[in-house]
Coordinates of C-alpha atoms in Angstrom, one line a residue:
X214 CA 0.0 0.0 0.0
X215 CA 1.4 3.4 -1.0
X216 CA 2.0 6.0 1.8
X217 CA -0.5 8.3 0.2
X218 CA -3.2 5.6 0.3
X219 CA -2.2 4.5 3.8
X220 CA -2.5 8.2 5.0
X221 CA -6.0 8.5 3.4
X222 CA -7.2 5.3 5.0
X223 CA -5.9 6.3 8.4
X224 CA -7.6 9.7 8.2
X225 CA -10.9 8.0 7.3
X226 CA -10.5 5.6 10.3
X227 CA -9.7 8.5 12.6
X228 CA -12.8 10.4 11.4
X229 CA -15.1 7.4 11.9
X230 CA -13.6 6.8 15.4
X231 CA -14.2 10.4 16.4
X232 CA -17.8 10.5 15.1
X233 CA -18.5 7.1 16.8
X234 CA -17.1 8.2 20.1
X235 CA -19.0 11.6 20.0
X236 CA -22.3 9.9 19.3
X237 CA -21.8 7.0 21.6
X238 CA -20.5 8.5 24.8
X239 CA -22.7 9.5 27.6
X240 CA -26.4 9.1 28.3
X241 CA -28.6 8.6 25.3
X242 CA -31.7 9.5 27.3
X243 CA -34.1 9.3 24.4
X244 CA -33.3 5.6 24.1
X245 CA -33.7 5.0 27.9
X246 CA -37.0 6.9 27.8
X247 CA -38.5 4.1 25.8
X248 CA -38.0 1.6 28.6
X249 CA -37.7 3.6 31.8
X250 CA -39.6 6.4 33.4
X251 CA -38.0 9.6 34.7
X252 CA -38.2 10.0 38.4
X253 CA -37.0 13.3 40.1
X254 CA -37.5 12.0 43.7
X255 CA -35.1 12.6 45.1
X256 CA -13.4 15.2 51.7
X257 CA -11.4 15.8 52.6
X258 CA -8.3 16.2 50.3
X259 CA -8.5 13.8 47.4
X260 CA -5.0 12.6 47.8
X261 CA -3.7 10.0 50.2
X262 CA -0.7 11.1 52.2
X263 CA 1.3 7.9 51.9
X264 CA 4.5 7.8 49.8
X265 CA 4.2 6.3 46.3
X266 CA 5.6 2.8 45.9
X267 CA 6.3 3.0 42.2
X268 CA 6.2 -0.3 40.2
X269 CA 9.3 -1.1 38.2
X270 CA 10.2 -3.7 35.6
X271 CA 10.5 -6.1 38.5
X272 CA 6.9 -5.6 39.5
X273 CA 4.8 -8.7 38.7
X274 CA 2.1 -6.6 37.0
X275 CA 4.3 -4.3 35.0
X276 CA 7.1 -6.7 34.3
X277 CA 8.1 -7.2 30.6
X278 CA 8.1 -10.6 29.0
X279 CA 11.4 -12.0 28.0
X280 CA 13.3 -9.6 30.2
X281 CA 14.5 -12.3 32.5
X282 CA 11.8 -11.6 35.1
X283 CA 8.9 -13.7 36.1
X284 CA 5.7 -11.8 35.6
X285 CA 2.1 -12.6 36.6
X286 CA -0.1 -13.1 33.6
X287 CA -3.6 -11.9 33.9
X288 CA -4.4 -14.2 31.0
X289 CA -1.9 -17.1 31.3
X290 CA -3.8 -19.2 28.8
X291 CA -3.4 -16.7 25.9
X292 CA -0.3 -17.2 23.7
X293 CA 1.1 -14.1 22.0
X294 CA 4.0 -13.1 19.9
X295 CA 7.2 -11.5 21.4
X296 CA 6.4 -8.3 23.3
X297 CA 6.6 -5.7 20.5
X298 CA 4.5 -2.6 20.3
X299 CA 3.6 -1.1 16.9
X300 CA 2.0 2.0 15.4
X301 CA -0.9 1.5 12.9
X302 CA 1.7 1.8 10.1
X303 CA 3.4 -1.3 11.5
X304 CA 6.5 0.6 12.8
X305 CA 7.9 -0.8 16.0
X306 CA 7.8 1.5 19.0
X307 CA 10.2 1.3 21.9
X308 CA 8.6 0.2 25.1
X309 CA 7.7 2.6 27.9
X310 CA 10.4 3.0 30.5
X311 CA 9.3 3.3 34.1
X312 CA 11.2 6.3 35.6
X313 CA 12.9 5.8 39.0
X314 CA 11.8 9.3 40.0
X315 CA 8.4 10.1 38.3
X316 CA 7.3 13.7 38.0
X317 CA 5.1 15.1 40.8
X318 CA 2.1 17.2 39.7
X319 CA 0.4 19.7 42.0
X320 CA -3.4 19.6 41.7
X321 CA -4.9 23.0 40.8
X322 CA -7.1 24.8 43.3
X323 CA -10.0 24.2 40.9
X324 CA -9.6 21.7 37.9
X325 CA -10.7 23.4 34.6
X326 CA -10.0 20.8 32.0
X327 CA -10.3 19.4 28.5
X328 CA -10.4 15.9 27.1
X329 CA -7.4 15.1 24.9
X330 CA -7.9 12.1 22.7
X331 CA -4.9 9.7 22.0
X332 CA -4.4 11.1 18.4
X333 CA -4.2 14.7 19.7
X334 CA -2.0 13.7 22.6
X335 CA 0.4 11.8 20.4
X336 CA 0.7 14.6 17.8
X337 CA 3.4 17.1 18.6
X338 CA 1.6 19.8 16.6
X339 CA -1.9 19.2 18.0
X340 CA -0.7 18.8 21.6
X341 CA 1.2 22.0 21.4
X342 CA -1.9 23.8 20.1
X343 CA -3.8 22.6 23.1
X344 CA -1.0 23.6 25.5
X345 CA -1.0 27.0 23.8
X346 CA -4.8 27.1 24.4
X347 CA -4.2 26.4 28.1
X348 CA -1.6 29.2 28.3
X349 CA -4.0 31.7 26.9
X350 CA -7.1 30.7 28.9
X351 CA -8.3 29.3 32.2
X352 CA -7.6 25.7 31.2
X353 CA -5.2 23.9 33.6
X354 CA -6.0 20.2 33.2
X355 CA -5.8 17.6 30.4
X356 CA -7.7 14.3 30.5
X357 CA -5.5 12.0 28.3
X358 CA -6.7 8.9 26.7
X359 CA -4.7 5.9 28.0
X360 CA -7.2 3.2 26.8
X361 CA -10.3 4.2 24.8
X362 CA -13.4 2.5 23.6
X363 CA -11.6 0.9 20.6
X364 CA -9.8 -1.3 23.2
X365 CA -6.4 0.0 22.1
X366 CA -3.9 1.3 24.6
X367 CA -2.5 4.6 23.4
X368 CA 1.1 4.2 24.5
X369 CA 3.7 1.3 24.2
X370 CA 2.7 -0.3 27.5
X371 CA 4.8 -2.8 29.4
X372 CA 1.6 -4.5 30.7
X373 CA 1.7 -8.0 29.2
X374 CA -2.1 -8.5 29.2
X375 CA -2.4 -5.6 26.9
X376 CA 0.0 -7.2 24.4
X377 CA -1.9 -10.5 24.7
X378 CA -5.1 -8.7 23.7
X379 CA -3.3 -7.0 20.7
X380 CA -4.1 -3.7 22.4
X381 CA -0.6 -2.3 21.8
X382 CA -0.6 -2.6 18.0
X383 CA -2.0 0.9 17.2
X384 CA 0.2 3.1 19.4
X385 CA -0.8 6.7 19.1
X386 CA 1.3 8.3 21.9
X387 CA 4.9 7.1 21.2
X388 CA 6.4 9.3 23.9
X389 CA 4.1 9.5 26.9
X390 CA 6.9 10.5 29.2
X391 CA 7.8 13.3 26.9
X392 CA 4.1 14.5 26.9
X393 CA 4.1 14.4 30.7
X394 CA 7.3 16.4 30.8
X395 CA 5.8 19.1 28.6
X396 CA 2.6 19.2 30.7
X397 CA 4.6 19.6 33.8
X398 CA 6.7 22.4 32.3
X399 CA 3.6 24.3 31.4
X400 CA 1.8 23.7 34.7
X401 CA -0.9 21.5 33.3
X402 CA -2.4 18.8 35.6
X403 CA -2.7 15.4 33.8
X404 CA -5.4 12.8 34.3
X405 CA -5.3 9.2 32.8
X406 CA -8.6 8.2 31.3
X407 CA -9.1 4.4 31.1
X408 CA -12.2 2.9 29.4
X409 CA -13.1 -0.5 30.9
X410 CA -16.0 -2.6 29.5
X411 CA -16.2 -1.1 26.0
X412 CA -13.4 -3.2 24.7
X413 CA -13.9 -5.2 21.4
X414 CA -10.3 -6.5 21.6
X415 CA -10.7 -8.1 25.0
X416 CA -14.1 -9.7 24.1
X417 CA -12.6 -11.1 20.8
X418 CA -9.5 -12.6 22.4
X419 CA -11.2 -13.7 25.6
X420 CA -14.9 -14.3 24.6
X421 CA -15.7 -15.9 28.0
X422 CA -15.2 -12.5 29.6
X423 CA -17.8 -10.9 27.5
X424 CA -21.5 -10.5 28.2
X425 CA -23.1 -13.7 26.8
X426 CA -26.2 -14.3 24.6
X427 CA -28.9 -16.6 26.0
X428 CA -29.0 -18.1 22.5
X429 CA -25.3 -18.9 22.6
X430 CA -22.1 -17.0 21.9
X431 CA -21.3 -13.5 22.9
X432 CA -24.1 -10.9 23.3
X433 CA -24.1 -8.0 20.7
X434 CA -25.8 -4.7 21.3
X435 CA -28.0 -2.8 18.8
X436 CA -24.9 -1.2 17.3
X437 CA -23.1 -4.5 16.7
X438 CA -20.7 -4.1 19.6
X439 CA -19.7 -6.6 22.2
X440 CA -19.1 -5.7 25.9
X441 CA -16.9 -7.1 28.6
X442 CA -18.7 -8.4 31.6
X443 CA -18.0 -6.3 34.7
X444 CA -18.8 -9.2 37.0
X445 CA -15.5 -10.9 35.8
X446 CA -12.6 -10.3 38.1
X447 CA -10.1 -10.7 35.3
X448 CA -11.6 -7.6 33.6
X449 CA -10.9 -5.7 36.7
X450 CA -7.3 -6.9 37.0
X451 CA -6.4 -6.1 33.4
X452 CA -7.5 -2.5 33.8
X453 CA -6.0 -2.2 37.3
X454 CA -2.6 -3.2 35.8
X455 CA -2.9 -0.3 33.3
X456 CA -3.7 2.1 36.1
X457 CA -0.7 1.0 38.1
X458 CA 1.5 1.6 35.2
X459 CA 0.2 5.2 34.9
X460 CA 0.7 5.7 38.6
X461 CA 4.3 4.5 38.2
X462 CA 5.1 7.1 35.6
X463 CA 3.6 10.1 37.5
X464 CA -0.1 10.4 36.7
X465 CA -1.7 11.8 39.9
X466 CA -5.3 10.9 39.0
X467 CA -6.9 7.8 37.3
X468 CA -10.3 8.4 35.6
X469 CA -12.4 5.3 35.0
X470 CA -14.9 5.4 32.1
X471 CA -17.4 2.8 31.0
X472 CA -17.6 1.2 34.4
X473 CA -21.1 0.1 33.7
X474 CA -23.4 -2.2 31.8
X475 CA -25.0 -1.6 28.4
X476 CA -27.7 1.0 28.0
X477 CA -29.4 -0.9 25.1
X478 CA -33.1 -1.1 24.4
X479 CA -35.1 -3.6 26.4
X480 CA -35.5 -6.1 23.5
X481 CA -31.7 -6.4 23.2
X482 CA -31.0 -6.7 26.9
X483 CA -33.5 -9.5 27.3
X484 CA -31.0 -11.8 25.4
X485 CA -28.1 -10.9 27.6
X486 CA -26.7 -13.1 30.4
X487 CA -23.9 -12.3 32.9
X488 CA -21.8 -15.2 33.9
X489 CA -20.1 -15.1 37.4
X490 CA -22.7 -12.6 38.7
X491 CA -23.1 -14.9 41.8
X492 CA -26.3 -13.2 42.8
X493 CA -24.8 -9.7 42.7
X494 CA -26.7 -6.8 41.3
X495 CA -25.2 -4.6 38.5
X496 CA -24.7 -1.8 41.0
X497 CA -22.8 -4.2 43.2
X498 CA -20.5 -5.1 40.3
X499 CA -19.7 -1.4 39.8
X500 CA -19.2 -0.9 43.5
X501 CA -17.0 -4.0 43.6
X502 CA -14.8 -2.8 40.9
X503 CA -14.3 0.6 42.5
X504 CA -13.6 -1.0 45.8
X505 CA -11.0 -3.4 44.2
X506 CA -9.1 -0.7 42.4
X507 CA -9.1 1.5 45.5
X508 CA -7.8 -1.2 47.8
X509 CA -5.1 -2.2 45.3
X510 CA -3.8 1.4 45.0
X511 CA -4.5 2.7 48.5
X512 CA -0.7 3.0 49.4
X513 CA -0.2 5.3 46.4
X514 CA -0.7 9.0 46.2
X515 CA -3.3 9.0 43.5
X516 CA -6.9 10.2 43.1
X517 CA -9.5 7.7 41.9
X518 CA -12.3 9.2 39.8
X519 CA -15.2 7.9 37.8
X520 CA -17.4 9.0 34.9
X521 CA -21.2 8.4 35.2
X522 CA -24.2 9.1 33.1
X523 CA -25.7 12.6 33.7
X524 CA -29.1 11.3 34.7
X525 CA -27.6 9.5 37.7
X526 CA -27.6 12.7 39.6
X527 CA -31.5 12.9 39.4
X528 CA -32.7 9.3 39.2
X529 CA -33.0 7.1 42.3
X530 CA -32.3 3.8 40.5
X531 CA -29.3 2.6 38.5
X532 CA -30.7 3.1 35.0
X533 CA -30.1 -0.6 34.4
X534 CA -26.4 0.1 33.9
X535 CA -25.3 -0.3 37.5
X536 CA -24.5 3.3 38.2
X537 CA -26.3 4.4 41.4
X538 CA -25.2 7.8 42.5
X539 CA -24.8 7.2 46.2
X540 CA -22.8 4.0 45.7
X541 CA -20.4 5.7 43.3
X542 CA -19.8 8.9 45.3
X543 CA -18.9 7.1 48.5
X544 CA -16.2 5.1 46.7
X545 CA -14.3 7.8 44.6
X546 CA -12.5 11.0 45.2
X547 CA -14.3 12.7 42.4
X548 CA -17.4 11.7 40.4
X549 CA -17.9 13.1 36.9
X550 CA -21.5 13.2 35.7
X551 CA -21.8 13.8 31.9
X552 CA -24.5 16.5 32.1
X553 CA -24.6 17.2 28.4
X554 CA -27.8 19.2 27.7
X555 CA -28.2 17.6 24.3
X556 CA -28.5 14.1 26.0
X557 CA -31.6 14.9 28.0
X558 CA -35.0 14.1 26.7
X559 CA -37.9 16.4 26.3
X560 CA -39.5 17.2 29.6
X561 CA -36.4 16.7 31.7
X562 CA -36.5 19.3 34.5
X563 CA -39.7 20.5 33.0
X564 CA -37.8 21.8 29.9
X565 CA -39.2 20.9 26.5
X566 CA -36.0 21.4 24.6
X567 CA -33.1 20.8 27.0
X568 CA -30.4 21.5 24.4
X569 CA -31.7 25.1 24.1
X570 CA -31.3 25.6 27.9
X571 CA -27.8 24.6 28.8
X572 CA -27.6 26.8 31.9
X573 CA -30.9 25.6 33.4
X574 CA -30.2 21.9 32.6
X575 CA -26.7 21.8 34.1
X576 CA -27.6 23.8 37.2
X577 CA -30.6 21.5 37.9
X578 CA -28.7 18.3 37.3
X579 CA -25.8 19.3 39.5
X580 CA -28.2 20.6 42.2
X581 CA -29.7 17.1 42.4
X582 CA -26.3 15.5 42.7
X583 CA -25.2 17.9 45.4
X584 CA -28.3 17.3 47.4
X585 CA -27.9 13.5 47.3
X586 CA -24.2 13.7 48.0
X587 CA -24.8 15.7 51.1
X588 CA -26.5 12.7 52.7
X589 CA -23.4 10.4 52.0
X590 CA -20.6 10.3 54.5
X591 CA -17.2 11.2 53.0
X592 CA -18.8 11.6 49.5
X593 CA -16.4 12.4 46.7
X594 CA -16.6 15.8 45.1
X595 CA -18.4 16.5 41.9
X596 CA -16.7 17.7 38.7
X597 CA -19.0 17.6 35.7
X598 CA -18.3 16.9 32.1
X599 CA -19.7 19.7 30.0
X600 CA -20.6 19.8 26.3
X601 CA -18.3 21.5 23.8
X602 CA -19.9 19.9 20.7
X603 CA -23.1 20.4 18.7
X604 CA -25.9 17.8 18.6
X605 CA -29.1 19.4 17.4
X606 CA -30.2 23.0 17.6
X607 CA -28.8 25.4 18.5
X608 CA -25.2 24.8 17.4
X609 CA -22.9 25.1 20.5
X610 CA -20.5 28.0 20.6
X611 CA -19.1 30.4 23.2
X612 CA -22.4 31.4 24.8
X613 CA -23.5 27.8 25.3
X614 CA -20.1 26.8 26.8
X615 CA -20.1 29.8 29.1
X616 CA -23.6 29.0 30.2
X617 CA -22.7 25.5 31.3
X618 CA -19.6 26.8 33.2
X619 CA -21.6 29.5 34.9
X620 CA -24.3 27.0 35.8
X621 CA -21.6 24.8 37.5
X622 CA -20.4 27.8 39.6
X623 CA -24.0 28.8 40.5
X624 CA -24.7 25.3 41.6
X625 CA -21.9 25.6 44.0
X626 CA -19.1 23.6 42.2
X627 CA -15.9 25.2 41.1
X628 CA -14.5 22.4 38.8
X629 CA -15.4 21.2 35.3
X630 CA -14.0 19.4 32.2
X631 CA -15.1 20.0 28.6
X632 CA -15.8 17.1 26.2
X633 CA -15.1 17.2 22.5
X634 CA -14.4 13.9 20.9
X635 CA -12.0 15.5 18.3
X636 CA -10.4 17.6 21.0
X637 CA -11.4 20.9 19.3
X638 CA -12.4 23.5 21.8
X639 CA -14.3 26.8 21.7
X640 CA -11.9 29.4 23.0
X641 CA -14.7 32.0 23.0
X642 CA -16.3 30.3 25.9
X643 CA -13.3 30.4 28.1
X644 CA -11.9 33.1 30.4
X645 CA -8.6 34.5 29.1
X646 CA -5.5 33.8 31.2
X647 CA -5.3 37.5 32.2
X648 CA -9.1 37.8 32.6
X649 CA -11.6 39.7 30.6
X650 CA -10.9 43.3 29.6
X651 CA -12.3 46.0 31.8
X652 CA -15.9 46.7 31.0
X653 CA -16.3 43.5 28.9
X654 CA -19.0 41.0 29.9
X655 CA -19.2 37.5 28.2
X656 CA -22.4 36.3 26.7
X657 CA -24.2 33.1 27.7
X658 CA -27.3 31.2 26.6
X659 CA -30.0 31.7 29.3
X660 CA -33.7 31.2 29.2
X661 CA -33.4 30.3 25.5
X662 CA -31.6 33.5 24.4
X663 CA -28.0 34.8 24.2
X664 CA -27.6 37.5 26.8
X665 CA -24.9 39.0 29.1
X666 CA -23.9 36.7 31.9
X667 CA -25.2 39.1 34.5
X668 CA -28.7 38.8 33.0
X669 CA -29.3 35.6 34.8
X670 CA -29.6 37.6 38.0
X671 CA -32.2 40.1 36.7
X672 CA -35.9 40.1 37.6
X673 CA -38.3 38.7 35.1
X674 CA -39.3 42.1 33.5
X675 CA -35.7 43.3 33.1
X676 CA -34.7 40.0 31.6
X677 CA -37.6 40.1 29.2
X678 CA -36.4 43.5 28.0
X679 CA -32.8 42.2 27.5
X680 CA -34.1 39.2 25.5
X681 CA -36.2 41.6 23.4
X682 CA -33.1 43.6 22.5
X683 CA -31.4 40.3 21.6
X684 CA -34.2 39.4 19.3
X685 CA -34.2 42.8 17.6
X686 CA -30.4 42.6 17.1
X687 CA -30.6 39.4 15.2
X688 CA -30.3 39.5 11.4
X689 CA -33.8 39.4 9.8

């Protein structure tokens, strides 16, 4: 295949991956609405104080095959080729070296972050553009893909289980230590994102660890995807080994994503079976995973955080996916609800078109979460994922981004992270590093219109006058 054709194919694959992730991630509440009803009934420092015990190449989890060390195989029955990591082009990549003295990152007073996909993190040009964005604005945190929903690990890992799954054969971040060094130099706090059960490589190589179909074989969802079974302890240990490796190289925070069960329509889920459940509920499987990874890393100075569906803040059941708000917040340092306005169905919070009311939706959703967390002893803090992408009308720009951020502050939370699957962010919605110029007031979408941020504090008549001015100012 010529380099030109290879490049074209790669670009198409990247585009498809980005679109798929953007459309698949988070709560598809319109699908859930078909099978479930909406019900609105309703720490301390996140770091441990112990000294880090950094794994090395002698560590039984991190140890490299063929290096003269005995390593513990998560999947001892799986045969694999010699431990070689490759890029998608087939080029061999040198294995990750575990530093004797990893970098130490200081957590910001308030995390204000963006998601950085593996392609962007691995590209010197794109990563520098995002670092420049942080230098110009309030952004101080990058959530970096370490393992995404494709099943591939982004870096040349030393974890043998990843090699056995073939997860190290499309390396996108060839110099992860170099990336961490650049983030450290620029004062950017890094978070390692690890996707768990959305893993087609794992379910193909180890089909017995997948959710099963009552008719035989592995269960497939309505989109043709297979899912790992969160009741299986080997699924836990595989991802724990990746987390330990990231702790060893200096990541101060691990963010778990897709720690749940499928959110498929009822007719699809009726065929699904879950071996090794042993009488446990789905919520207990999620809780068990979080307890396990916490216990196995408790001697290390690292924060454990978890992504959850946005609706978990408001619903008093687990949505059928195992995510029950109270059970998650009591087990993590930070919980990250994906409160994307576009993902709520009509009627949520008594709003007919939630996507047109980003301020109102985010504030209401976070308010529900805060109220429920207040009843949980030692509950983790809340740091929402906010929407920096367009899905339906209106298209999201600066006013919509600012509205969500302001809603977060007005709810009583000072941290947030923006999600855009392609890692393209709207600078207009962010505060400049030096602050806004004197006399300048940013705009936000409030009550269905784009108005100055201070308008949210006006009485009804004053707000109506401002909204009328906004309507008259629009092109006819």
